[in-house]
Coordinates of C-alpha atoms and ligand atoms in Angstrom, one line a residue:
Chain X
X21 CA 58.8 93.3 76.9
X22 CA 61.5 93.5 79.3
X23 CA 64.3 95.2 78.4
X24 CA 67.9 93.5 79.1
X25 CA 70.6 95.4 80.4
X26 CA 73.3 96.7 78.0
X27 CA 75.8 94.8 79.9
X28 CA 74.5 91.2 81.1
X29 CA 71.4 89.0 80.5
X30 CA 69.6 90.7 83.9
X31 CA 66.5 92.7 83.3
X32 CA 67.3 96.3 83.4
X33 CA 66.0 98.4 86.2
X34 CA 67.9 101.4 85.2
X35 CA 66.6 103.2 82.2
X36 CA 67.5 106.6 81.3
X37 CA 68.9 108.8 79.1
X38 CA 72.4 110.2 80.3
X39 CA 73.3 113.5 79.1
X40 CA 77.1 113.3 79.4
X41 CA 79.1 116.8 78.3
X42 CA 76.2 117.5 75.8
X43 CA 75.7 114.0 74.2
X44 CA 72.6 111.8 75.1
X45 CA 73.0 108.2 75.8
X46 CA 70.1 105.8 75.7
X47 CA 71.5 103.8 78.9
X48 CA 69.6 100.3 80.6
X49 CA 71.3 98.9 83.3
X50 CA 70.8 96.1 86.2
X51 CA 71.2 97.0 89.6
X52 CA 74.9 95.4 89.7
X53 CA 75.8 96.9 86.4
X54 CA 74.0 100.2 87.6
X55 CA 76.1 100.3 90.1
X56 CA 79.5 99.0 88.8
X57 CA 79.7 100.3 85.4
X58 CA 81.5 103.3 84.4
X59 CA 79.0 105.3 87.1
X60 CA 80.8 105.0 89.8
X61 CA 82.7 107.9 91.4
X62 CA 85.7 109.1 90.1
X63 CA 88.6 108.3 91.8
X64 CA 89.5 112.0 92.7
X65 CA 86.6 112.4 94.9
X66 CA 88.3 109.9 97.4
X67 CA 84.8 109.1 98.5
X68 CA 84.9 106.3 101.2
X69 CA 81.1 106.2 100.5
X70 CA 79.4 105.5 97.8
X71 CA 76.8 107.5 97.0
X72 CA 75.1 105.9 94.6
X73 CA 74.9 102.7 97.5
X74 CA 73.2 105.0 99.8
X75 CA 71.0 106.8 96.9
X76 CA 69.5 103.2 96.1
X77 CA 69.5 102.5 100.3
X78 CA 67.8 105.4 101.1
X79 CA 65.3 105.2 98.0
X80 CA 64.5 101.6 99.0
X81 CA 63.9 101.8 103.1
X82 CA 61.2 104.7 101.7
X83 CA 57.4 103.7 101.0
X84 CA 57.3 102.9 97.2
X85 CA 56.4 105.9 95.5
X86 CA 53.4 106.1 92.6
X87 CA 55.5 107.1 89.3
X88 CA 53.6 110.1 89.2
X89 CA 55.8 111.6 91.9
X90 CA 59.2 111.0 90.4
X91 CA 60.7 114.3 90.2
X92 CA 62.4 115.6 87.7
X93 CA 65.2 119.0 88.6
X94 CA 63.5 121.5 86.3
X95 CA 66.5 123.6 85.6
X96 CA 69.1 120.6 84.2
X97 CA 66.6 117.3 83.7
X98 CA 68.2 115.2 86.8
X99 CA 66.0 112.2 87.9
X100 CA 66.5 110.3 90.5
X101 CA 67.0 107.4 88.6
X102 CA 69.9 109.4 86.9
X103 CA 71.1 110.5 90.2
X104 CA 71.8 107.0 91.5
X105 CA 73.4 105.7 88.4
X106 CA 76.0 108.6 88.1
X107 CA 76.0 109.7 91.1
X108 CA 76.5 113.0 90.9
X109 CA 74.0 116.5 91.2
X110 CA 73.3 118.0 87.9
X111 CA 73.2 121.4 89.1
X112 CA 73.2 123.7 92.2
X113 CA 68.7 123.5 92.1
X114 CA 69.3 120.0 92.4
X115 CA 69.9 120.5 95.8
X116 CA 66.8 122.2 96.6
X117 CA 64.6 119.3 94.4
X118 CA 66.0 116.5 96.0
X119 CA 66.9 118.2 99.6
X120 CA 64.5 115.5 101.2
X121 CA 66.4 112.4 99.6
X122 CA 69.3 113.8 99.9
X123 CA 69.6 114.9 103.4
X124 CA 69.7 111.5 104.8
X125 CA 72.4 111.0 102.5
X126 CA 74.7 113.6 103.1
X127 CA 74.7 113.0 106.8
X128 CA 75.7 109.5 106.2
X129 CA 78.2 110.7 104.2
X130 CA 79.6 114.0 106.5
X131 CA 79.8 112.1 109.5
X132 CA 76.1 113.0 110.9
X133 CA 76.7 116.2 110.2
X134 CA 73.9 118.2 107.5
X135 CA 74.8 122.1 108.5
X136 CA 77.4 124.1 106.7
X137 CA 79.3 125.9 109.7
X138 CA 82.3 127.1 107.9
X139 CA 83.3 130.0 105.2
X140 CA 80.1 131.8 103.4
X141 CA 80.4 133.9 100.1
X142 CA 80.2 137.8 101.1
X143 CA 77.7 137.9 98.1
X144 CA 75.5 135.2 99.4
X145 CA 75.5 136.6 102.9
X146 CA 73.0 138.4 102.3
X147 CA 70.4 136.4 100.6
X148 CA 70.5 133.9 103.4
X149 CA 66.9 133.3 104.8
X150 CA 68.3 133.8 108.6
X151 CA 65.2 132.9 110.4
X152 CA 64.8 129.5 108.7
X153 CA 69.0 128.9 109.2
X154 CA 68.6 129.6 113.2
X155 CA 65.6 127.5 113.4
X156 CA 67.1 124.4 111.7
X157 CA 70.4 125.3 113.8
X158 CA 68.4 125.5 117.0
X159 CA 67.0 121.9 116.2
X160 CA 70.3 120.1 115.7
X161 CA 71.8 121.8 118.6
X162 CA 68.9 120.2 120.7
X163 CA 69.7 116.8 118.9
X164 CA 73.5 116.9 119.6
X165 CA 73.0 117.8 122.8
X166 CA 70.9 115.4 123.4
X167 CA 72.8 112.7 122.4
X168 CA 75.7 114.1 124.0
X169 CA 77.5 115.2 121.1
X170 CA 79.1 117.9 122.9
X171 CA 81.8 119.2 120.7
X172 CA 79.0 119.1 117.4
X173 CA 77.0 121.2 119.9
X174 CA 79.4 123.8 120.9
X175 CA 79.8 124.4 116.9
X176 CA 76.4 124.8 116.5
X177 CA 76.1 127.3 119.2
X178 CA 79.1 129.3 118.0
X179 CA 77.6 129.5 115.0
X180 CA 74.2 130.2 116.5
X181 CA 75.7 133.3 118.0
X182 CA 77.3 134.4 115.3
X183 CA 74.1 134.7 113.4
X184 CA 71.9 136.1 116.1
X185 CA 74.2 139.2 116.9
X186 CA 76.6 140.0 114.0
X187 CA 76.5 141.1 110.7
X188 CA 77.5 139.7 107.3
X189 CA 81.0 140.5 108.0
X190 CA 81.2 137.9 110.9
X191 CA 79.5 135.0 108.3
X192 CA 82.2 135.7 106.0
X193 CA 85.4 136.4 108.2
X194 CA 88.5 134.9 106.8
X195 CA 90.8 132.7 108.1
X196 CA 93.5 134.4 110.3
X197 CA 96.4 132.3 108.5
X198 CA 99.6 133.5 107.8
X199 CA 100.1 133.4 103.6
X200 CA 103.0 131.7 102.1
X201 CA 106.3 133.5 102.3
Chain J
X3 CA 107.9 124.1 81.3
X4 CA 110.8 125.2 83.0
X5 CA 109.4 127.6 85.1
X6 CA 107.3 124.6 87.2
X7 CA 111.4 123.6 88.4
X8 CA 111.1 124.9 91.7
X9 CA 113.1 123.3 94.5
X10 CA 110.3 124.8 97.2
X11 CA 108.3 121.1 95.6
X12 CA 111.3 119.2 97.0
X13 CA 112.0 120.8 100.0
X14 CA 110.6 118.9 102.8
X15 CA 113.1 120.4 105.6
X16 CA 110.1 121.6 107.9
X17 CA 109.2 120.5 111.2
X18 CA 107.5 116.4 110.3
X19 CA 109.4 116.7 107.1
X20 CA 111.1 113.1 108.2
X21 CA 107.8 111.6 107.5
X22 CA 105.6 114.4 105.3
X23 CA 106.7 114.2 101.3
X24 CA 104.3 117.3 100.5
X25 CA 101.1 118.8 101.7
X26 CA 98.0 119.6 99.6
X27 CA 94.9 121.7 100.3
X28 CA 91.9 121.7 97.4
X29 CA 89.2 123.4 96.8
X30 CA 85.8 122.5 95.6
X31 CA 83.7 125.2 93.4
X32 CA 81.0 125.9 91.3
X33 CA 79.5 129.1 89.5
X34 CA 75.6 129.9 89.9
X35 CA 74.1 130.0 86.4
X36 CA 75.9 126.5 85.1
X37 CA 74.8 122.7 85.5
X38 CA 77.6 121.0 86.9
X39 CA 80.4 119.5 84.1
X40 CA 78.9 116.2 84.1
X41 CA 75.2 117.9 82.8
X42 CA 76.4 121.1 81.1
X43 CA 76.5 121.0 77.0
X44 CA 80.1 121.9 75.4
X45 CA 79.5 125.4 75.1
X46 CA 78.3 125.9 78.5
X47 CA 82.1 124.3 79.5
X48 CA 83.2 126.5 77.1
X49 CA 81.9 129.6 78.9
X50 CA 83.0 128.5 82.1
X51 CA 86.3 128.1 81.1
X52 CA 86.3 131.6 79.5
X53 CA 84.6 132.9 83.0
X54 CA 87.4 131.4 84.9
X55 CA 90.0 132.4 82.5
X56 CA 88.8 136.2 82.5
X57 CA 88.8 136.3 86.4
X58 CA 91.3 137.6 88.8
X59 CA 93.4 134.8 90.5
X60 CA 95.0 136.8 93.0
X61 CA 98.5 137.2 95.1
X62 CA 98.8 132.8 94.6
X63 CA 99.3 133.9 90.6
X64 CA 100.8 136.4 91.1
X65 CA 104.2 135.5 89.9
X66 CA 102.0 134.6 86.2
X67 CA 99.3 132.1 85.3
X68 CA 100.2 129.8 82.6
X69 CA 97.0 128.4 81.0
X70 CA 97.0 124.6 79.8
X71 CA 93.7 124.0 77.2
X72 CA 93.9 120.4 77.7
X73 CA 91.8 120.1 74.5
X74 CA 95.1 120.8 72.5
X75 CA 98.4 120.0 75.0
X76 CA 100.6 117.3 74.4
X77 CA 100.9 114.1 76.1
X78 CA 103.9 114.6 77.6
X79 CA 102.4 118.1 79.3
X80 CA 99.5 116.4 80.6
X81 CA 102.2 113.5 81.9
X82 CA 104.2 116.1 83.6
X83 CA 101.1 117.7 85.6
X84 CA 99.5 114.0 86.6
X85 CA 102.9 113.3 88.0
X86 CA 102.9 116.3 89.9
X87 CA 99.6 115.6 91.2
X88 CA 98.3 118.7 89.2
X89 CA 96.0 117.5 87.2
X90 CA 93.8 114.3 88.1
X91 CA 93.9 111.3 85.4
X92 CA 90.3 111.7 84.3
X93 CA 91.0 115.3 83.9
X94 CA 94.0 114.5 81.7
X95 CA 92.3 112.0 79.8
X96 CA 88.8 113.5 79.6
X97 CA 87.9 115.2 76.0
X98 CA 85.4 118.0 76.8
X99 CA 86.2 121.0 76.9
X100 CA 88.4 121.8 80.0
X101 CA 91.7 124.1 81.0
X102 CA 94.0 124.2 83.9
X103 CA 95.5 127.8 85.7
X104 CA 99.5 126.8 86.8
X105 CA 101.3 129.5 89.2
X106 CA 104.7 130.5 88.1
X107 CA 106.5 128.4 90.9
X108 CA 104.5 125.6 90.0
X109 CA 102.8 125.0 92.9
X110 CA 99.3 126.0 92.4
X111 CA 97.2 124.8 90.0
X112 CA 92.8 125.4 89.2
X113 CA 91.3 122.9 86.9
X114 CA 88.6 124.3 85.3
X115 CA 85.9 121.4 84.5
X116 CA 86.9 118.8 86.5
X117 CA 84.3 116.8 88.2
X118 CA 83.8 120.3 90.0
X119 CA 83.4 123.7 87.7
X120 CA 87.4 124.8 89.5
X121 CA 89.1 122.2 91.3
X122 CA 91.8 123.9 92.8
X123 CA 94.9 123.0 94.3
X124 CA 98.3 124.9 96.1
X125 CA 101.1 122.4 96.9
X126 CA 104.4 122.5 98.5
X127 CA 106.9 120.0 99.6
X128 CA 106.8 119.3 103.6
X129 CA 104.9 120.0 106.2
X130 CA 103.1 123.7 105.1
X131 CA 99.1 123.1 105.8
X132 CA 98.8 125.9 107.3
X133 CA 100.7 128.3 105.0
X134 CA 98.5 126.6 102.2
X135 CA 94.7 126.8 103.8
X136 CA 95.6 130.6 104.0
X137 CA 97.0 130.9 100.4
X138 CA 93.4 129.1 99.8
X139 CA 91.3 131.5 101.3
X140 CA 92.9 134.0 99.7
X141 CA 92.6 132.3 96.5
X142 CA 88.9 131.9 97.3
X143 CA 88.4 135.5 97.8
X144 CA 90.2 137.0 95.1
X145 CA 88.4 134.3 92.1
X146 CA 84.8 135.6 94.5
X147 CA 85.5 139.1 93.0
X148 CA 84.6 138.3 89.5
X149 CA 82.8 134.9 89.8
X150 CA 79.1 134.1 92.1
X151 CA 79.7 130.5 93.6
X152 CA 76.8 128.1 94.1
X153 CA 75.9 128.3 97.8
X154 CA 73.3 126.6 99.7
X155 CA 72.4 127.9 103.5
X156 CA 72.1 124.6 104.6
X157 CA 74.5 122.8 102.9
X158 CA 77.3 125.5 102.2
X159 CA 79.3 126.0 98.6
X160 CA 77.7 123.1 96.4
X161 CA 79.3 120.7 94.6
X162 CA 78.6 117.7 92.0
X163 CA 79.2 115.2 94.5
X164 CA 77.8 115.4 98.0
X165 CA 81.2 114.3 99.7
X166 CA 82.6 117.5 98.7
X167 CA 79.8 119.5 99.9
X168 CA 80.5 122.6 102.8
X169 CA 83.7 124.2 103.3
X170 CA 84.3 122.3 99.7
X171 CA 88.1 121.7 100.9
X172 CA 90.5 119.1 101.2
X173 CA 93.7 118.9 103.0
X174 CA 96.2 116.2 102.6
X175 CA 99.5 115.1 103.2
X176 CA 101.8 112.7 101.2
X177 CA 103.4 110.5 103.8
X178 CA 106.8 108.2 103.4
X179 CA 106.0 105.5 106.1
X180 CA 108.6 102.8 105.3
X181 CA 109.4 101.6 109.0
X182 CA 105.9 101.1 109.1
X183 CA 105.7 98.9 106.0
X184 CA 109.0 96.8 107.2
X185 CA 107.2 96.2 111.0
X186 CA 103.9 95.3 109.2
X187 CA 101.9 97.7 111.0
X188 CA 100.6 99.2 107.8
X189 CA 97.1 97.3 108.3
X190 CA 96.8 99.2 111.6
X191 CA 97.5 102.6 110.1
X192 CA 94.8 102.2 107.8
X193 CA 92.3 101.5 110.5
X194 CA 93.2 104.1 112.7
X195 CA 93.2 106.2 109.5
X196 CA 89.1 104.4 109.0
X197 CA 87.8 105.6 112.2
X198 CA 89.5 109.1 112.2
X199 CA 87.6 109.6 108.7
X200 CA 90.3 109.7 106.7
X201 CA 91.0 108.2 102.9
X202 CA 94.2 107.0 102.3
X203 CA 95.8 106.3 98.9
X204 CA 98.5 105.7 97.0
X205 CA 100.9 108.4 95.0
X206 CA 98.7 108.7 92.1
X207 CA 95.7 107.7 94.5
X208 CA 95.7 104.2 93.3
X209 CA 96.9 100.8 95.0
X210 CA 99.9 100.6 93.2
X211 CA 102.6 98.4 94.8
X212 CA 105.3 99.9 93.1
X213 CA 105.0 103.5 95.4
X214 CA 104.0 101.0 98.5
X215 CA 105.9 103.1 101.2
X216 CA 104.3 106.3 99.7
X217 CA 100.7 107.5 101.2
X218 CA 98.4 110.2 100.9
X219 CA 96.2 110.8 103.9
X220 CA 93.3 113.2 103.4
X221 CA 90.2 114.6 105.2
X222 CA 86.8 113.1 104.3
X223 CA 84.3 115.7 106.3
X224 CA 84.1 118.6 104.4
X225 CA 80.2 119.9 106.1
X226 CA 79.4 120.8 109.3
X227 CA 83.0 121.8 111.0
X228 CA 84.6 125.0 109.8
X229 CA 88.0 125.6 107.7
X230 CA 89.4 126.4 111.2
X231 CA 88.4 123.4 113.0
X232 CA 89.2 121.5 109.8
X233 CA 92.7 122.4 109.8
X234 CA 93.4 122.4 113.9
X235 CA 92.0 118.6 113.5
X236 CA 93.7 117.4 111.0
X237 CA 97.4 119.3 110.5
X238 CA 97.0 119.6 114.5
X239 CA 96.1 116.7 115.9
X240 CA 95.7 113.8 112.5
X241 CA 99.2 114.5 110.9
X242 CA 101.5 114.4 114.1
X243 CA 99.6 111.7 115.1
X244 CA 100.5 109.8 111.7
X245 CA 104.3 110.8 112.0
X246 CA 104.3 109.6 115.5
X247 CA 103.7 106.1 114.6
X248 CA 106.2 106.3 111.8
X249 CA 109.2 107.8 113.9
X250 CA 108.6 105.1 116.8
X251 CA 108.8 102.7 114.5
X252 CA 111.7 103.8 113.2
X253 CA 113.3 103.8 116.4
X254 CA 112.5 100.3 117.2
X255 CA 113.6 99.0 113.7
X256 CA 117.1 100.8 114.8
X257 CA 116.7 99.6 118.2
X258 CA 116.4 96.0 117.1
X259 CA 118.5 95.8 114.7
X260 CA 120.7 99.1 114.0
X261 CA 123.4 97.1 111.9
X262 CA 120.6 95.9 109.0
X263 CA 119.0 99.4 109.1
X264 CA 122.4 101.3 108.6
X265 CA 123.3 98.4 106.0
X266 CA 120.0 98.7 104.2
X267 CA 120.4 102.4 103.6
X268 CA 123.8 102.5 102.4
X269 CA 123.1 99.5 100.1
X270 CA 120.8 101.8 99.2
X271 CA 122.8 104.5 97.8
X272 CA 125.2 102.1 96.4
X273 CA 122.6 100.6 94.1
X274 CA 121.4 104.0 93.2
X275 CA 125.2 104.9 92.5
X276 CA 126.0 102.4 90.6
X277 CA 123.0 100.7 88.9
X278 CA 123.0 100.6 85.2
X279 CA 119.7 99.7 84.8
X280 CA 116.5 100.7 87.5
X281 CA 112.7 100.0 86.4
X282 CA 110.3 102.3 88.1
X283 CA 109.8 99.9 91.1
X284 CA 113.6 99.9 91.9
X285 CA 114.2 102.8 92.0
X286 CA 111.4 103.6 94.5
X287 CA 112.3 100.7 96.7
X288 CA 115.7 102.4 96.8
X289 CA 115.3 106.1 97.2
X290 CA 112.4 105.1 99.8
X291 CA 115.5 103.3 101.5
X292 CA 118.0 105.9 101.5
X293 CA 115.5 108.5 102.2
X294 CA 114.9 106.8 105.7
X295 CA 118.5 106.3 106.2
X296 CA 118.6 110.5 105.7
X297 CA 116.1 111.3 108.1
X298 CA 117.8 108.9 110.8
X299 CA 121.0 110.7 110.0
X300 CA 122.9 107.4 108.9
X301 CA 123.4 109.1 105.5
X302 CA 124.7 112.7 106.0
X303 CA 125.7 113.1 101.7
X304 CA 122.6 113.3 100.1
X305 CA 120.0 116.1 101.1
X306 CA 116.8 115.2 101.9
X307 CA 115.5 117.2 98.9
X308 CA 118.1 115.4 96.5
X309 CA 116.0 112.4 97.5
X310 CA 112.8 114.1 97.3
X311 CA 113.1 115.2 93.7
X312 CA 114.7 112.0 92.6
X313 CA 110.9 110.2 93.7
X314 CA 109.3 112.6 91.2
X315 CA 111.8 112.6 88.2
X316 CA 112.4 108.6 87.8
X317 CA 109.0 108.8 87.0
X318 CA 108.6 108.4 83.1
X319 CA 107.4 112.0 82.0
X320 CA 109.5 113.8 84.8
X321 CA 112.5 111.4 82.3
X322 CA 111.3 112.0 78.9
X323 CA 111.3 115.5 79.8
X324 CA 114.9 115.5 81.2
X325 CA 115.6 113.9 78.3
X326 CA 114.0 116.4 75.6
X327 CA 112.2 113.8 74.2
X328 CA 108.5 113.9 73.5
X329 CA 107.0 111.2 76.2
X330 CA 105.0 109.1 73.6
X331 CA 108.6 107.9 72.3
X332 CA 109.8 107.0 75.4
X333 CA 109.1 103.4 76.5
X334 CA 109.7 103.1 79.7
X335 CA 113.4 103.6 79.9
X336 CA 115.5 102.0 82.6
X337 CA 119.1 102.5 81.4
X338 CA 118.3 106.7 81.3
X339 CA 116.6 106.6 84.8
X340 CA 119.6 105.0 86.1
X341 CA 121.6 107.7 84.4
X342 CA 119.8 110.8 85.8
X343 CA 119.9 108.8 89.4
X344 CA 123.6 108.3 89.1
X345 CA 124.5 111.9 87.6
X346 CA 122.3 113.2 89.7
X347 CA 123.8 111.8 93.7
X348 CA 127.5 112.3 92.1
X349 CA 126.6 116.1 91.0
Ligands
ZN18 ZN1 73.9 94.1 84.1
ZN19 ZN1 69.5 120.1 88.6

């Protein structure tokens, strides 16, 4: 019954079907081969981490779920079976299935950091749920400060301010950079 | 593709432009509505790329847009732009459909359907970070106009991989650290570069041996810091830092022994005068060489930016281009590369 991985003679714990620029693969990897084959990041995102390592590291240190709770992204198909072997989101609402799994990863991954503080899109501005944004900045700002993360925390409260007095203009103010001659 | 023949990629007389090649800022995009490329069906790429294509690119194109479909260029197009840095190589050698936006001067380039939905990229030789992340924003702004990127609250502009996530941008440098290799302190470079967060690679972003002096140093953090902080940290405090340790240890290698460094730069340029033959490797061990020996001012007749755009055209499309020959003819050719070196430092 067990079902060998296409690569080696290892059982496959990886089953899943790939949807790769339109074309479905029927794909059963092992762990290793999970890992090393072909799924790994591309080289252009220069990524010193791997995500799928700390996917499969952050899936494992949770209690083992009943398969009933496997999500699946409704809008593109992503599971998180398919996330670990490739790597990669499938779409933007990927973002908001797996926010819980992914959190822990991105901080690992930005340097402790989870909170966009930089450039918003003027459109997007104003569809930002402020209350909940000041709230989950108000929370880090108490964890960075204390653990004495004093620069972190001076962003936060920048950006903090920022939201609590301005307008949309301040969210998307551009950077005062000279252009190219 | 004349019009990408634009000395401001060789220049590199700016201030650090002993020690910085070229700078490079990228940007990381996606448009609401799509799956990302590696989940979206051909003719969603399709309609991407025609999204993209229909869009207003702004004062960065202004000069023109030329648009590669990389469905149907030829090899020795797609050679050119991976030399360049102006395409990636799975880009070039992916088969879905996909496009790239080049500027007029060269310099600028937006690949549509990378790992991202727009990768894109503004280059110039030297130290320029600044100039560039404001030629970014710009760029940013002008493509927002026409085209709703995929933004989170929490986790900023999104993109396939979370690495990339936040500001979405990417500043590099390419440095020349050859003291640095001839010392052996290369080891400690790359760990100061580890704990600053930094990845460093090769020319082409791979190991390679053969471009060993060459080194591209690039941000990791893209979330939680903003473009601003991004940049003072790393063109204001990272780069000079980097360039620090290569100009002391310059100094010492003259220091120690000033008669083998001046020997070693004009043996140098008289192997690169006078070779007849020069593989790839040669001829990077050698203009690395006399490329030091410029920015110490032991050679004062070749220009910095005669060396500079020497290191991109011995490479083998730059050569089968200069040659007008289609690059899947041309093996790789060392009797022509020592040709263009030669007429090229005698002209
Ligand atoms: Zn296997
Ligand atoms: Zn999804």
């Amino acid at each position: 019954m067990t079902r060998l991985c296409d690569h080696c003679d290892q059982p496959a714990t990886v089953h899943e079907t790939v949807i790769k620029t339109g074309v479905a693969h029927e794909v059963h990897l092992c762990a290793d081969h999970a890992r090393a084959h072909g799924y790994v990041l591309p080289a252009t995102t220069g990524a010193a981490v791997s995500i799928t390592q700390i996917l499969q590291a952050a899936q494992q240190s949770q209690p083992r779920a009943p398969e009933r709770t496997i999500r699946t992204c409704p809008s593109c198909g992503m599971t998180i079976a398919n996330l670990q072997a490739v790597g990669l989101l499938g779409c933007p609402d990927c973002y908001k299935v797996f926010e819980e799994l992914l959190s822990g990863v991105i901080q690992r991954a930005q340097d402790g950091a989870s909170i966009h503080v930089g450039r918003h899109p003027a459109q997007a501005a104003t569809l930002i749920d402020r209350a909940a944004l000041r709230n989950r900045l108000a929370k880090e700002l108490r964890e960075a400060v204390s653990s004495e993360e004093y620069e972190r925390a001076a962003r936060l409260r920048d950006r903090l301010s920022s939201l609590g007095t301005a307008g949309d203009d301040d969210l998307g103010a551009t950077l005062n950079t000279p252009a190219l001659p | 593709m004349k019009a990408i023949d634009r000395s401001v990629f060789y220049d590199s007389d700016t201030p650090l432009g002993d020690v910085v090649l070229s700078s490079r800022v990228r940007l990381a995009r996606n448009i609401t509505g799509y799956p990302f490329v590696n989940r979206a069906a051909p003719d969603q790429l399709t309609e991407v790329m025609h999204r993209v294509q229909s869009s207003q690119l702004g004062s960065v194109f202004e000069h023109g847009t030329r648009w590669v479909n990389l469905q149907s260029s030829d090899v020795s197009d797609r050679g050119m732009l991976f030399e360049r840095n102006l395409i990636s190589k799975p880009f070039s050698e992916g088969t879905h459909p996909r496009c790239v936006a080049l500027s007029a001067d060269g310099c600028a380039s937006i690949m549509v359907n990378e790992e991202d939905h727009l990768r894109a990229q503004i280059y110039a030789g030297g130290f320029k970070l600044h100039a560039l992340v404001g030629s970014m924003t710009q760029l940013d702004r002008s493509l927002e106009r026409s085209l709703e990127f995929a933004f989170h609250p929490r986790f900023g502009y999104l993109t396939a991989c979370p690495t990339n996530l936040g500001t979405g941008i990417r500043m590099s440098v390419m440095l020349h650290l050859p003291a640095l290799r001839i010392l052996d302190e290369l080891e400690k470079m790359r760990r100061a570069a580890k704990e600053l967060k930094l990845a460093v690679r090769g020319l082409h972003g791979e190991g390679s041996d053969a471009h060993a002096e060459l080194f591209q140093i690039s941000n990791q953090i893209t979330l939680g810091r903003s473009e601003e902080d991004l940049l003072e940290e790393f063109a204001g405090v990272i780069v000079p830092r980097f360039v620090e340790y290569e100009r002391q240890a310059r100094q010492r290698m003259l220091e120690t022994d000033a008669l083998e460094t001046t020997d070693r730069a004009h043996r140098a340029l008289g192997v690169l005068r006078s070779a007849r033959i020069l593989t790839l490797e040669a001829a990077f061990k050698y203009l690395s060489r006399l490329r030091v020996g410029v920015a110490l001012g032991i050679i004062d007749s070749v220009a910095m930016s005669t060396v500079n755009r020497l290191l991109l055209e011995v490479q083998p499309a730059h050569l089968a281009r200069i040659r007008s020959i289609p690059a899947s003819a041309a093996d790789d050719d060392r009797a022509a590369r020592a040709t263009h070196v030669r007429a090229t430092l005698d002209g």
